[in-house]
Amino acid sequence: MTDPQNLVLFHYHLLRGGVRTALLRSLQCLSQQGWLAERRLVLSVGRLDGVRSFARTIKTWVSDVEVIVDERLDYRDAPWPDEKAFRKDVTALRDTMLTWGGESALFWLHNPTLGKNPAVTAAWKEAAEKAWTEGLPHRFLYHIHDFPECGRVENMVRLHRCWQDGGLTDFYPTSPNTAYAVLNTTDRQRLLSCGLSPQRVFWLPNVVIPSGEFSPVLTPARKQAVASALRRYAFEQDYVFDPGRPQWLLPVRLIRRKNVLEALFLAVIHPQKPQVLITLDATSAQEKPYAEAVKKCARANRLPSVIGFGTELVGTAFSFEELMAWSDAVMTTSLMEGFGFAFLEGPLLGRPLIGRNLADVTADFAKVGFPTEPLYDALPVPLDASHRSRLQTQGLRFAEGYRHMVPTLSKDDMDQFVSRLEVLYGQPTVDFGLLDWAAQRDLLKMAVEGALKENFQHVLTPVRVNEATLASFFAQFGPTAHAHRLKTAFERLWRQPGLNASYHRGENEKAGQTEKHPKSDVKTHPFTTTDRCPDLGPCVARLFFDPLYQRPLFGGWR
């Protein structure tokens, strides 16, 4: 077998969703390029749900697959009773993890720092450091889809308070056998600015696979089928459905960072009075209160909207492509994305896209001709002084509490946060995405009552792409380019130090040596034992300590 003999893939679960889809597509690309042909694939997850169907699909491409379901890898909210108990669990888990690598392994870890289970975060960090110290033939690629420091307050609390009176302070290993992968070049630049070498931070955007006909046209019978299914669902769930209105589709889950009340707000004040379709309900306990509040608001105000129908109808009553073709526009009001597939789903099928831009994400798309100019960067709305004063006060309290939780933040960091609060909330108009639930709800009520004169129609210029742009896009983000990026990242990481430059499996054992971390690597490799970035965690926390990333809608401001 070829080194690394094993590709050990970790994620907390394999439930249907964005990460699962990304993993399946990446593995398919690797398999088609032959990289997995002489290697064993090890899937390590925390729960059984979704594993069988995932493995069944993978085994059509990869002959040697092992599945490890270890409940210790699943999400965990409950803190440990004390540090001793936490460290004991971490050590045991770390040692188990290293056994999964066999003779040699590349550990491909997806969101290990996210904060869904602090013991998992700590154990992977210790596993990487132990492998480096002991000269084990393993490498660790931290594939960061989402940073906990970026608006995920509950996750940060979980990490920093994972036992009764304390928690983790840094979750990012910096040993030279470790590298990082991110979904957009903005995040790559962030890690570089924290001191990591360019050779250790890879841009690995999700693969985009062409699917369906560009700009498909539905037959009258299929149009009627889509409308009938939505009408029936809306009636059963007490939503208002009118197929005669323009249809704005949000193919998203009903969670806070998707900011869906903004879509409802824009629909209410738009002259054409469109209807909003939101495909998926929330599933996590963390997001369900927000989802229930949105649904209650939509029903109480009799807003033309249908929410959460995707699980029941998409794939049974009609296909996703048919839903896209039936809709008049795809909309995004998201405040936070990793790769940004929300911007692509509609245009890649020839549908117009309207809504909010996230320049951190769409900059990568713009480089290949994707037109982002029609999207709005902010939606300034009139906000009364009482709301603005309240939000500034809450923002200040949030910053004080956050700094107490993350003590590496300095007084200068705090002063900059406060200064940003004054800029963002000191004017009569404030971006709708910078409001909390209460302020958004009140503005929506004003819109329903006709108390707002502005209809914001000018900000809803649609984005459209042609087939020439699509060709450029798929050349950059399609399967061939994706497989090349993955193979390059894996191979470059494998060539990093951690073993002697002359190491070949078995040679040292035959010579009777039991070599630990090799000092000879200092001269023969671009990275040495001094190639560390001890302030990586604190630096990442500082970069995201800004109201634009710690928005009140995300939580923690009260």
Coordinates of C-alpha atoms in Angstrom, one line a residue:
M1 CA 0.0 0.0 0.0
T2 CA 1.0 3.6 -0.6
D3 CA 1.8 6.0 2.2
P4 CA -0.3 7.2 3.9
Q5 CA -1.9 3.8 4.0
N6 CA -5.0 5.1 5.7
L7 CA -7.2 8.1 5.2
V8 CA -9.0 8.6 8.5
L9 CA -12.0 10.9 8.0
F10 CA -13.7 12.4 11.1
H11 CA -17.0 14.2 11.5
Y12 CA -19.4 14.1 14.5
H13 CA -22.1 12.5 12.4
L14 CA -23.1 11.7 8.9
L15 CA -26.7 13.0 9.0
R16 CA -28.1 14.5 5.8
G17 CA -26.9 18.1 5.4
G18 CA -24.2 20.3 4.0
V19 CA -21.1 18.6 5.5
R20 CA -22.3 15.1 4.6
T21 CA -22.9 16.2 1.0
A22 CA -19.5 17.8 0.8
L23 CA -17.8 14.7 2.2
L24 CA -19.5 12.4 -0.3
R25 CA -18.6 14.6 -3.2
S26 CA -15.0 15.0 -2.1
L27 CA -14.5 11.2 -1.7
Q28 CA -16.1 10.6 -5.1
C29 CA -13.7 13.0 -6.7
L30 CA -10.7 11.4 -4.9
S31 CA -11.9 8.0 -6.0
Q32 CA -12.3 9.0 -9.6
Q33 CA -8.7 10.3 -9.7
G34 CA -7.4 7.0 -8.2
W35 CA -6.1 8.5 -5.0
L36 CA -8.1 6.0 -2.8
A37 CA -7.3 2.9 -4.9
E38 CA -4.4 1.7 -2.7
R39 CA -5.6 3.1 0.6
R40 CA -8.0 2.1 3.4
L41 CA -10.7 4.6 4.2
V42 CA -11.7 4.8 7.8
L43 CA -14.9 6.7 8.7
S44 CA -14.9 7.8 12.4
V45 CA -18.2 9.2 13.6
G46 CA -20.1 9.7 16.9
R47 CA -23.5 8.2 16.0
L48 CA -25.0 5.5 13.8
D49 CA -27.7 7.5 12.1
G50 CA -26.9 8.1 8.5
V51 CA -23.8 5.9 8.6
R52 CA -25.1 2.9 6.7
S53 CA -26.4 4.9 3.7
F54 CA -23.2 6.9 3.6
A55 CA -21.0 3.8 3.7
R56 CA -23.2 2.0 1.2
T57 CA -22.6 4.8 -1.3
I58 CA -18.9 5.0 -0.6
K59 CA -18.4 1.3 -1.1
T60 CA -19.4 1.7 -4.7
W61 CA -16.2 3.8 -5.2
V62 CA -13.8 2.5 -2.5
S63 CA -13.1 -1.2 -2.0
D64 CA -11.5 -0.9 1.5
V65 CA -13.7 0.9 3.9
E66 CA -13.9 0.7 7.7
V67 CA -16.5 2.4 9.8
I68 CA -15.9 3.3 13.4
V69 CA -18.9 4.6 15.5
D70 CA -17.7 5.8 18.8
E71 CA -20.3 7.6 20.9
R72 CA -17.5 9.8 22.5
L73 CA -17.3 11.6 19.1
D74 CA -20.9 12.7 19.2
Y75 CA -22.1 16.2 20.3
R76 CA -22.0 16.8 24.0
D77 CA -23.5 19.8 25.9
A78 CA -23.1 18.7 29.5
P79 CA -19.9 19.9 31.2
W80 CA -17.6 17.6 33.1
P81 CA -17.7 17.7 36.9
D82 CA -14.0 18.8 37.1
E83 CA -10.8 19.1 35.1
K84 CA -9.5 15.8 36.3
A85 CA -12.5 13.9 34.8
F86 CA -12.2 15.9 31.6
R87 CA -8.5 15.2 31.2
K88 CA -9.0 11.5 31.9
D89 CA -11.7 11.2 29.1
V90 CA -9.5 13.2 26.7
T91 CA -6.5 11.0 27.2
A92 CA -8.4 7.8 26.7
L93 CA -10.1 9.2 23.6
R94 CA -6.7 10.5 22.2
D95 CA -5.1 7.1 22.6
T96 CA -8.0 5.4 20.8
M97 CA -7.9 7.9 18.0
L98 CA -4.3 7.2 17.3
T99 CA -5.0 3.4 16.9
W100 CA -7.3 4.2 14.0
G101 CA -4.2 5.3 12.0
G102 CA -2.6 1.9 11.6
E103 CA 0.9 1.9 10.0
S104 CA 0.5 5.4 8.6
A105 CA -2.4 7.8 8.3
L106 CA -3.6 11.1 7.1
F107 CA -6.3 12.2 9.6
W108 CA -8.8 14.4 7.7
L109 CA -10.7 16.1 10.5
H110 CA -13.8 18.1 9.7
N111 CA -14.7 20.9 12.1
P112 CA -12.8 19.4 15.1
T113 CA -12.6 22.8 16.7
L114 CA -16.3 23.7 16.3
G115 CA -17.2 23.3 19.9
K116 CA -19.8 20.6 19.6
N117 CA -17.8 18.4 22.0
P118 CA -14.9 19.9 23.9
A119 CA -13.3 16.4 24.6
V120 CA -13.2 15.7 20.9
T121 CA -11.5 19.1 20.3
A122 CA -9.0 18.5 23.0
A123 CA -8.3 14.9 22.1
W124 CA -7.6 15.6 18.4
K125 CA -5.2 18.4 19.4
E126 CA -3.4 16.1 21.8
A127 CA -3.3 13.2 19.2
A128 CA -1.6 15.5 16.7
E129 CA 0.9 16.7 19.3
K130 CA 1.6 13.2 20.6
A131 CA 2.1 11.9 17.1
W132 CA 4.7 14.6 16.4
T133 CA 6.5 14.1 19.7
E134 CA 6.8 10.4 19.3
G135 CA 7.6 10.5 15.6
L136 CA 4.5 8.6 14.5
P137 CA 3.9 8.4 10.8
H138 CA 0.7 10.4 10.9
R139 CA -0.5 13.8 9.6
F140 CA -3.5 15.8 10.6
L141 CA -5.5 18.1 8.3
Y142 CA -7.9 20.3 10.2
H143 CA -10.7 21.1 7.7
I144 CA -12.4 24.2 9.1
H145 CA -15.9 24.6 7.7
D146 CA -17.0 27.0 10.6
F147 CA -15.0 28.8 13.2
P148 CA -16.6 28.8 16.7
E149 CA -15.2 32.3 17.2
C150 CA -17.4 33.5 14.4
G151 CA -20.7 34.2 16.0
R152 CA -21.2 30.8 17.7
V153 CA -21.4 32.0 21.2
E154 CA -22.9 28.8 22.6
N155 CA -20.0 26.8 21.1
M156 CA -17.4 29.1 22.6
V157 CA -19.1 28.8 26.0
R158 CA -19.0 25.0 25.6
L159 CA -15.3 25.1 24.9
H160 CA -14.2 27.6 27.5
R161 CA -16.5 26.2 30.3
C162 CA -16.3 22.5 29.7
W163 CA -15.8 21.7 33.4
Q164 CA -17.3 23.4 36.4
D165 CA -14.7 26.2 36.8
G166 CA -12.7 26.3 33.6
G167 CA -12.1 25.0 30.2
L168 CA -10.0 25.1 27.1
T169 CA -8.0 28.2 26.2
D170 CA -6.6 27.1 22.8
F171 CA -8.0 24.4 20.5
Y172 CA -5.6 24.7 17.5
P173 CA -2.6 22.4 17.3
T174 CA 0.5 24.0 15.7
S175 CA 2.9 21.0 15.6
P176 CA 4.5 20.7 12.2
N177 CA 2.6 17.5 11.3
T178 CA -0.6 19.6 11.2
A179 CA -2.1 21.8 8.5
Y180 CA -5.3 23.6 8.0
A181 CA -7.9 23.8 5.2
V182 CA -10.6 26.4 4.8
L183 CA -13.5 27.0 2.4
N184 CA -12.7 30.5 1.2
T185 CA -9.6 32.6 0.7
T186 CA -10.7 35.2 3.2
D187 CA -10.4 32.6 6.0
R188 CA -7.1 31.5 4.6
Q189 CA -5.8 35.0 4.8
R190 CA -7.0 35.2 8.4
L191 CA -4.9 32.2 9.4
L192 CA -1.9 33.5 7.5
S193 CA -2.2 36.8 9.3
C194 CA -2.0 34.8 12.6
G195 CA 1.4 33.6 11.6
L196 CA 0.9 30.2 9.9
S197 CA 3.0 29.5 6.8
P198 CA 1.3 29.6 3.4
Q199 CA 2.4 25.9 2.9
R200 CA 0.3 24.9 5.9
V201 CA -3.0 26.6 5.0
F202 CA -4.9 25.2 2.1
W203 CA -7.8 26.7 0.2
L204 CA -10.2 23.8 -0.2
P205 CA -13.6 25.1 -1.4
N206 CA -16.4 22.6 -1.7
V207 CA -16.8 20.9 -5.1
V208 CA -19.6 22.1 -7.3
I209 CA -21.0 19.3 -9.5
P210 CA -23.2 20.2 -12.5
S211 CA -26.7 18.8 -12.0
G212 CA -29.8 19.2 -14.0
E213 CA -30.6 21.2 -17.1
F214 CA -29.6 24.8 -17.2
S215 CA -32.7 26.9 -17.0
P216 CA -35.2 24.0 -17.1
V217 CA -38.8 24.6 -18.1
L218 CA -41.6 22.8 -16.4
T219 CA -44.6 21.5 -18.3
P220 CA -48.0 22.9 -17.2
A221 CA -48.8 19.5 -15.5
R222 CA -45.6 19.7 -13.4
K223 CA -46.2 23.3 -12.5
Q224 CA -49.6 22.3 -11.2
A225 CA -48.1 19.4 -9.3
V226 CA -45.7 21.6 -7.4
A227 CA -48.4 24.2 -6.6
S228 CA -50.9 21.5 -5.4
A229 CA -48.3 19.9 -3.1
L230 CA -47.4 23.3 -1.6
R231 CA -51.0 24.3 -1.2
R232 CA -51.8 21.1 0.6
Y233 CA -48.9 21.4 2.9
A234 CA -49.6 25.1 3.6
F235 CA -53.2 24.3 4.5
E236 CA -52.2 21.5 6.9
Q237 CA -49.6 23.7 8.6
D238 CA -51.7 26.9 8.7
Y239 CA -49.6 28.9 6.3
V240 CA -50.9 31.4 3.6
F241 CA -50.2 30.1 0.1
D242 CA -51.0 32.0 -3.1
P243 CA -49.6 30.5 -6.3
G244 CA -50.4 33.6 -8.2
R245 CA -47.8 35.7 -6.4
P246 CA -44.1 35.8 -7.4
Q247 CA -42.3 33.0 -5.6
W248 CA -39.1 33.7 -3.6
L249 CA -37.3 30.5 -2.7
L250 CA -34.9 30.2 0.3
P251 CA -33.4 26.7 0.1
V252 CA -32.1 26.9 3.7
R253 CA -32.7 25.6 7.2
L254 CA -34.6 27.9 9.5
I255 CA -31.7 28.9 11.7
R256 CA -30.6 32.3 13.1
R257 CA -27.6 32.9 10.8
K258 CA -29.9 32.6 7.7
N259 CA -31.7 35.7 8.9
V260 CA -35.0 34.7 7.2
L261 CA -37.1 37.5 8.8
E262 CA -35.2 39.8 6.5
A263 CA -36.7 38.0 3.5
L264 CA -40.2 38.2 5.0
F265 CA -39.7 41.9 5.7
L266 CA -38.7 42.6 2.1
A267 CA -41.6 40.6 0.8
V268 CA -44.1 42.5 2.8
I269 CA -43.0 45.9 1.6
H270 CA -42.3 44.9 -2.0
P271 CA -44.8 46.3 -4.5
Q272 CA -45.5 42.8 -6.0
K273 CA -46.1 41.2 -2.6
P274 CA -44.2 38.0 -3.3
Q275 CA -44.5 34.8 -1.3
V276 CA -41.5 33.4 0.6
L277 CA -40.8 29.6 0.5
I278 CA -38.3 28.3 3.2
T279 CA -37.5 24.7 2.6
L280 CA -36.2 23.3 5.9
D281 CA -37.2 23.7 9.6
A282 CA -34.6 23.8 12.4
T283 CA -33.5 20.4 13.9
S284 CA -31.2 21.4 16.8
A285 CA -32.4 22.4 20.2
Q286 CA -30.1 25.4 20.0
E287 CA -32.0 26.8 16.9
K288 CA -35.6 25.6 17.6
P289 CA -36.7 28.6 19.7
Y290 CA -35.8 30.9 16.9
A291 CA -37.5 28.7 14.3
E292 CA -40.7 28.5 16.3
A293 CA -40.7 32.3 16.8
V294 CA -40.4 32.9 13.1
K295 CA -43.2 30.4 12.2
K296 CA -45.4 31.9 14.9
C297 CA -44.8 35.4 13.5
A298 CA -45.5 34.3 9.9
R299 CA -48.8 32.7 10.9
A300 CA -49.9 35.5 13.3
N301 CA -49.4 38.1 10.6
R302 CA -50.8 35.9 7.8
L303 CA -47.7 36.5 5.8
P304 CA -47.6 34.7 2.4
S305 CA -45.1 32.1 3.3
V306 CA -44.6 28.3 3.5
I307 CA -41.9 27.0 5.8
G308 CA -40.3 23.6 6.4
F309 CA -41.9 21.6 3.5
G310 CA -38.6 20.3 2.1
T311 CA -38.4 17.1 4.2
E312 CA -41.9 16.0 3.2
L313 CA -42.2 17.2 -0.4
V314 CA -38.8 17.5 -2.0
G315 CA -37.9 14.2 -3.6
T316 CA -41.4 12.9 -3.4
A317 CA -44.0 15.3 -4.7
F318 CA -41.4 17.1 -6.8
S319 CA -37.7 17.3 -7.3
F320 CA -35.4 20.1 -6.0
E321 CA -34.8 21.1 -9.6
E322 CA -38.5 21.3 -10.3
L323 CA -38.9 23.5 -7.2
M324 CA -36.2 25.8 -8.5
A325 CA -37.7 26.0 -12.0
W326 CA -41.2 26.7 -10.4
S327 CA -39.8 29.6 -8.3
D328 CA -39.4 33.1 -9.8
A329 CA -36.2 33.8 -7.8
V330 CA -33.8 32.2 -5.3
M331 CA -33.1 34.5 -2.3
T332 CA -30.4 34.6 0.3
T333 CA -30.4 36.8 3.4
S334 CA -27.7 34.8 5.2
L335 CA -25.4 36.6 7.6
M336 CA -22.8 33.8 7.7
E337 CA -21.6 31.2 5.2
G338 CA -18.5 29.0 4.9
F339 CA -18.3 28.1 1.2
G340 CA -21.4 30.0 0.1
F341 CA -23.4 27.4 -1.8
A342 CA -26.5 29.5 -1.0
F343 CA -25.3 32.0 -3.7
L344 CA -24.9 29.2 -6.3
E345 CA -27.8 26.9 -6.2
G346 CA -30.1 29.2 -8.2
P347 CA -27.7 30.7 -10.7
L348 CA -26.2 27.3 -11.5
L349 CA -29.7 26.2 -12.6
G350 CA -30.3 29.4 -14.6
R351 CA -32.5 31.0 -11.9
P352 CA -32.1 34.6 -10.8
L353 CA -30.6 35.3 -7.4
I354 CA -31.6 38.2 -5.2
G355 CA -30.6 39.2 -1.7
R356 CA -27.6 40.0 0.6
N357 CA -24.0 39.7 -0.4
L358 CA -21.3 38.3 1.9
A359 CA -18.1 39.7 0.4
D360 CA -15.9 37.4 2.6
V361 CA -17.3 34.5 0.7
T362 CA -18.4 35.7 -2.8
A363 CA -15.0 37.3 -3.5
D364 CA -13.8 33.8 -4.6
F365 CA -16.8 33.5 -7.0
A366 CA -16.3 37.0 -8.4
K367 CA -12.8 36.1 -9.6
V368 CA -14.3 33.7 -12.1
G369 CA -16.9 36.1 -13.4
F370 CA -19.8 35.5 -10.9
P371 CA -21.6 38.9 -10.8
T372 CA -22.0 39.9 -7.1
E373 CA -22.6 43.7 -7.7
P374 CA -26.4 43.4 -7.8
L375 CA -26.5 42.0 -4.3
Y376 CA -26.7 44.3 -1.3
D377 CA -24.0 44.4 1.4
A378 CA -26.3 45.9 4.0
L379 CA -30.0 46.7 4.4
P380 CA -30.2 50.0 6.3
V381 CA -33.6 50.4 8.0
P382 CA -34.9 53.2 10.2
L383 CA -34.6 52.2 13.9
D384 CA -35.9 54.3 16.8
A385 CA -33.5 55.6 19.4
S386 CA -34.8 53.2 22.1
H387 CA -33.8 50.1 20.1
R388 CA -30.5 51.6 19.2
S389 CA -29.6 52.5 22.7
R390 CA -30.7 49.1 24.0
L391 CA -28.6 47.3 21.4
Q392 CA -25.5 49.4 22.2
T393 CA -25.9 48.7 25.9
Q394 CA -26.4 44.9 25.3
G395 CA -23.5 44.9 22.9
L396 CA -21.2 46.4 25.6
R397 CA -22.3 43.9 28.1
F398 CA -21.8 41.1 25.6
A399 CA -18.3 42.3 24.9
E400 CA -17.4 42.4 28.6
G401 CA -18.7 38.9 29.2
Y402 CA -17.0 37.6 26.1
R403 CA -13.7 39.1 27.1
H404 CA -14.0 37.5 30.5
M405 CA -14.6 34.2 28.8
V406 CA -11.7 34.7 26.4
P407 CA -9.1 36.4 28.6
T408 CA -6.5 36.7 25.8
L409 CA -8.6 39.6 24.3
S410 CA -6.9 42.9 25.3
K411 CA -8.2 46.2 26.4
D412 CA -7.4 47.5 22.9
D413 CA -9.6 44.7 21.4
M414 CA -12.4 45.8 23.8
D415 CA -12.0 49.4 22.8
Q416 CA -12.3 48.6 19.1
F417 CA -15.4 46.5 19.7
V418 CA -17.0 49.4 21.6
S419 CA -16.0 51.9 18.8
R420 CA -17.6 49.6 16.2
L421 CA -20.8 49.5 18.3
E422 CA -20.9 53.3 18.3
V423 CA -20.5 53.4 14.5
L424 CA -23.0 50.7 13.7
Y425 CA -25.7 51.8 16.1
G426 CA -25.1 55.5 16.3
Q427 CA -27.1 56.5 13.2
P428 CA -30.9 56.7 12.6
T429 CA -30.6 53.8 10.2
V430 CA -29.1 50.4 11.1
D431 CA -28.5 47.3 8.9
F432 CA -31.4 44.9 9.4
G433 CA -28.9 42.1 9.9
L434 CA -27.4 43.9 12.9
L435 CA -30.8 43.8 14.7
D436 CA -31.9 41.3 17.3
W437 CA -35.1 39.3 17.1
A438 CA -37.2 42.0 19.0
A439 CA -36.1 44.8 16.7
Q440 CA -36.6 42.8 13.5
R441 CA -40.0 41.7 14.7
D442 CA -41.1 45.3 15.4
L443 CA -39.9 46.5 12.0
L444 CA -41.8 43.6 10.3
K445 CA -44.9 44.6 12.2
M446 CA -44.5 48.2 11.0
A447 CA -44.1 46.9 7.5
V448 CA -47.3 44.8 7.8
E449 CA -49.2 47.9 9.1
G450 CA -47.9 50.1 6.2
A451 CA -45.9 52.4 8.4
L452 CA -42.7 52.2 6.3
K453 CA -42.5 54.3 3.1
E454 CA -39.4 52.7 1.7
N455 CA -40.0 49.5 -0.3
F456 CA -36.3 48.7 -0.9
Q457 CA -37.1 47.4 -4.4
H458 CA -33.9 48.9 -5.7
V459 CA -31.8 46.5 -3.6
L460 CA -33.3 43.4 -5.2
T461 CA -31.7 43.5 -8.6
P462 CA -31.3 39.9 -9.7
V463 CA -28.0 38.1 -10.3
R464 CA -28.0 36.1 -13.5
V465 CA -25.2 34.0 -15.1
N466 CA -24.8 32.7 -18.6
E467 CA -23.4 29.4 -19.8
A468 CA -20.0 30.9 -20.5
T469 CA -19.7 32.0 -16.9
L470 CA -20.8 28.6 -15.8
A471 CA -18.0 27.0 -17.8
S472 CA -15.4 29.2 -16.1
F473 CA -17.0 28.5 -12.8
F474 CA -16.9 24.7 -13.2
A475 CA -13.3 24.9 -14.4
Q476 CA -12.5 26.5 -11.0
F477 CA -14.8 24.7 -8.7
G478 CA -15.7 21.5 -10.5
P479 CA -14.7 17.9 -9.8
T480 CA -11.4 17.9 -11.6
A481 CA -10.2 21.1 -9.9
H482 CA -11.4 19.9 -6.5
A483 CA -9.7 16.5 -6.8
H484 CA -6.4 18.3 -7.7
R485 CA -6.7 20.6 -4.7
L486 CA -7.3 17.7 -2.3
K487 CA -4.5 15.6 -3.7
T488 CA -2.1 18.6 -3.6
A489 CA -3.0 19.4 0.0
F490 CA -2.7 15.7 1.1
E491 CA 0.6 15.2 -0.6
R492 CA 2.2 18.5 0.6
L493 CA 1.1 17.8 4.1
W494 CA 2.5 14.3 3.9
R495 CA 5.8 15.6 3.0
Q496 CA 6.0 17.9 6.0
P497 CA 8.2 16.8 8.9
G498 CA 7.2 14.5 11.7
L499 CA 9.5 11.7 10.5
N500 CA 13.1 11.6 9.3
A501 CA 13.4 12.6 5.7
S502 CA 14.9 9.2 4.9
Y503 CA 12.1 7.4 6.8
H504 CA 10.5 4.5 5.0
R505 CA 8.1 2.2 6.9
G506 CA 10.0 -0.7 8.3
E507 CA 13.6 0.5 7.7
N508 CA 14.1 1.8 11.2
E509 CA 12.6 -1.3 12.8
K510 CA 14.9 -3.5 10.7
A511 CA 17.9 -1.6 11.9
G512 CA 16.8 -2.0 15.5
Q513 CA 16.0 1.6 16.0
T514 CA 13.1 3.1 17.9
E515 CA 13.3 6.6 16.6
K516 CA 11.4 9.4 18.2
H517 CA 11.0 12.9 16.7
P518 CA 14.0 13.3 14.4
K519 CA 16.3 16.3 15.0
S520 CA 17.6 15.9 11.4
D521 CA 14.4 17.3 10.1
V522 CA 15.5 20.8 11.2
K523 CA 17.7 21.0 8.1
T524 CA 15.9 18.8 5.6
H525 CA 12.4 20.2 5.8
P526 CA 10.8 23.6 5.3
F527 CA 9.1 23.3 8.7
T528 CA 10.9 22.4 11.9
T529 CA 10.1 22.1 15.6
T530 CA 10.2 25.9 15.8
D531 CA 7.5 26.2 13.1
R532 CA 4.8 26.8 15.6
C533 CA 2.2 29.5 16.1
P534 CA 1.5 29.5 19.8
D535 CA -0.9 32.4 19.5
L536 CA -3.1 30.9 16.8
G537 CA -6.2 30.5 18.9
P538 CA -6.1 33.9 20.6
C539 CA -5.4 35.5 17.2
V540 CA -8.4 33.9 15.6
A541 CA -10.6 35.0 18.5
R542 CA -9.3 38.5 18.2
L543 CA -10.0 38.7 14.4
F544 CA -13.7 37.7 14.9
F545 CA -14.2 40.0 17.9
D546 CA -16.4 42.4 16.0
P547 CA -20.1 43.1 16.0
L548 CA -20.3 42.1 12.3
Y549 CA -19.3 38.6 13.3
Q550 CA -20.9 38.6 16.8
R551 CA -24.3 39.8 15.7
P552 CA -27.1 40.1 18.3
L553 CA -29.3 37.7 16.3
F554 CA -26.7 34.9 16.9
G555 CA -27.2 35.1 20.7
G556 CA -25.3 36.1 23.8
W557 CA -26.2 39.8 23.8
R558 CA -28.7 39.5 26.6

